[in-house]
Amino acid sequence: MNRYFFSALCVLLLQACTSETIFQQKYKLDHHSWKTEQVLVFNWDIKDTTLLFDIELEIDHDADFRFQNQYIKAKTKFPDSTTKEQILSLELFDDTGRPYGNCVSSTCKTPILLQSRIKFQKSGTYQLQLSQNGREPESPGIHAVQLKILKSKV
């Protein structure tokens, strides 16, 4: 009896600690390159404004990407049509050149937490537009960009 109780408790604890993905979309970039004029648009709906969420980007890039980071322009459109624009630095490598992500062969997947444990203030459709804002008009070595909206872990 105690054995079954312990097993059931373990399953419940694991489920409580796992994030639930409510939105996920991935853009694979042509020729593994992100051009300045290429705007990636993500739209998602929020119904419950009482829950906490994490917003995460995952960047698939060359293990020998030329720069330590990738600057992007992020424009958020809220359900009431207001917008907010900001420039973000996506850190892909540490100061010694070691990648932050997990690399297999010549490609790395780097998860970047944009916001943690946030509450969306209004229900409705949100939009995030991302464009590369790097030193050059094209960022060769960026394979894909994925956005995930997850319910925050307990």
Coordinates of C-alpha atoms in Angstrom, one line a residue:
M1 CA 0.0 0.0 0.0
N2 CA 2.7 2.5 0.9
R3 CA 4.6 1.6 -2.2
Y4 CA 1.6 2.6 -4.4
F5 CA 1.1 5.8 -2.4
F6 CA 4.7 6.7 -2.9
S7 CA 4.5 6.0 -6.7
A8 CA 1.4 8.1 -7.0
L9 CA 2.9 10.9 -5.1
C10 CA 6.0 10.9 -7.3
V11 CA 3.9 11.1 -10.4
L12 CA 1.9 14.0 -9.0
L13 CA 5.1 15.9 -8.1
L14 CA 6.6 15.4 -11.5
Q15 CA 3.4 16.7 -13.2
A16 CA 3.4 19.8 -10.9
C17 CA 7.0 20.7 -11.8
T18 CA 6.5 20.3 -15.6
S19 CA 5.7 23.4 -17.7
E20 CA 2.7 23.2 -20.0
T21 CA 3.3 24.7 -23.4
I22 CA 0.3 26.9 -24.5
F23 CA 1.9 28.2 -27.6
Q24 CA 4.8 27.1 -29.8
Q25 CA 5.8 28.2 -33.3
K26 CA 9.1 27.7 -35.1
Y27 CA 10.5 29.6 -38.2
K28 CA 13.1 27.7 -40.2
L29 CA 15.2 30.3 -42.0
D30 CA 16.1 29.9 -45.7
H31 CA 19.8 29.1 -46.3
H32 CA 20.4 29.2 -42.5
S33 CA 20.5 33.0 -42.6
W34 CA 18.3 35.7 -41.0
K35 CA 18.0 38.8 -43.1
T36 CA 17.1 42.2 -41.6
E37 CA 13.9 42.6 -43.7
Q38 CA 12.7 39.1 -42.6
V39 CA 10.2 39.7 -39.8
L40 CA 9.1 36.7 -37.8
V41 CA 5.5 37.1 -36.6
F42 CA 4.0 35.1 -33.7
N43 CA 0.4 35.4 -32.6
W44 CA -1.1 33.7 -29.5
D45 CA -4.3 34.0 -27.5
I46 CA -4.5 34.4 -23.7
K47 CA -7.7 33.6 -22.0
D48 CA -6.7 33.4 -18.3
T49 CA -5.0 36.5 -16.9
T50 CA -4.6 34.9 -13.4
L51 CA -1.9 32.4 -14.5
L52 CA 1.9 32.9 -14.5
F53 CA 3.7 32.3 -17.8
D54 CA 7.3 32.1 -19.1
I55 CA 8.2 33.3 -22.5
E56 CA 11.2 31.5 -24.1
L57 CA 13.0 31.8 -27.4
E58 CA 15.0 28.9 -28.8
I59 CA 17.7 29.8 -31.4
D60 CA 19.1 27.1 -33.6
H61 CA 22.5 28.3 -34.8
D62 CA 25.9 27.3 -36.1
A63 CA 28.3 26.2 -33.3
D64 CA 30.9 28.5 -34.9
F65 CA 28.5 31.5 -35.2
R66 CA 30.7 34.6 -35.8
F67 CA 29.4 36.6 -32.9
Q68 CA 28.9 36.1 -29.1
N69 CA 25.3 37.4 -29.4
Q70 CA 22.6 38.3 -31.8
Y71 CA 20.7 41.6 -31.5
I72 CA 17.1 41.6 -32.4
K73 CA 14.3 44.1 -32.5
A74 CA 11.2 42.9 -30.7
K75 CA 7.8 44.6 -31.2
T76 CA 4.9 43.4 -29.0
K77 CA 1.3 44.2 -29.9
F78 CA -1.2 43.9 -27.1
P79 CA -4.9 43.0 -27.3
D80 CA -5.8 46.8 -26.9
S81 CA -3.6 47.5 -30.0
T82 CA -0.9 49.3 -28.0
T83 CA 2.7 48.4 -28.9
K84 CA 6.1 48.2 -27.3
E85 CA 9.4 48.0 -29.1
Q86 CA 12.8 47.1 -27.8
I87 CA 16.2 45.9 -28.8
L88 CA 17.4 42.7 -27.2
S89 CA 20.7 40.9 -27.1
L90 CA 20.4 37.2 -27.4
E91 CA 23.5 35.7 -25.7
L92 CA 24.6 32.6 -27.6
F93 CA 28.1 32.2 -26.2
D94 CA 29.9 33.1 -23.0
D95 CA 33.0 35.3 -22.8
T96 CA 35.3 32.3 -23.6
G97 CA 33.3 31.3 -26.7
R98 CA 31.6 28.3 -25.1
P99 CA 28.0 28.0 -26.3
Y100 CA 25.2 28.4 -23.8
G101 CA 23.0 25.9 -25.7
N102 CA 23.2 22.2 -26.4
C103 CA 25.3 21.4 -29.4
V104 CA 25.3 18.4 -31.6
S105 CA 27.8 18.2 -34.4
S106 CA 27.9 21.7 -35.9
T107 CA 24.5 23.0 -34.7
C108 CA 23.5 24.4 -31.3
K109 CA 20.0 24.9 -29.8
T110 CA 20.1 27.8 -27.3
P111 CA 17.0 28.4 -25.1
I112 CA 16.7 32.0 -24.0
L113 CA 14.2 33.0 -21.3
L114 CA 12.8 36.4 -22.3
Q115 CA 10.4 36.7 -19.4
S116 CA 9.7 34.6 -16.3
R117 CA 6.6 34.3 -14.2
I118 CA 4.6 37.1 -15.9
K119 CA 0.9 37.7 -15.9
F120 CA -0.7 38.9 -19.1
Q121 CA -2.8 41.9 -18.1
K122 CA -5.5 41.5 -20.7
S123 CA -7.1 38.5 -22.3
G124 CA -7.1 38.4 -26.1
T125 CA -4.6 38.1 -29.0
Y126 CA -0.9 39.1 -28.5
Q127 CA 1.6 39.5 -31.2
L128 CA 5.4 39.4 -31.2
Q129 CA 7.4 40.6 -34.2
L130 CA 11.1 39.7 -34.3
S131 CA 13.7 41.0 -36.8
Q132 CA 17.4 40.6 -36.6
N133 CA 19.1 43.8 -35.7
G134 CA 22.8 42.8 -36.0
R135 CA 25.9 44.4 -37.2
E136 CA 25.2 43.4 -40.8
P137 CA 22.1 43.1 -43.0
E138 CA 22.2 39.3 -42.8
S139 CA 23.1 36.9 -40.0
P140 CA 24.4 33.7 -41.6
G141 CA 24.4 30.8 -39.2
I142 CA 21.0 31.3 -37.7
H143 CA 19.0 28.2 -38.7
A144 CA 15.7 28.7 -36.8
V145 CA 13.9 30.8 -34.2
Q146 CA 11.1 29.3 -32.0
L147 CA 8.9 31.0 -29.5
K148 CA 7.3 29.2 -26.6
I149 CA 4.7 30.4 -24.1
L150 CA 4.7 28.1 -21.1
K151 CA 2.7 28.0 -17.9
S152 CA 5.2 28.7 -15.2
K153 CA 6.4 25.8 -13.1
V154 CA 5.2 25.7 -9.5

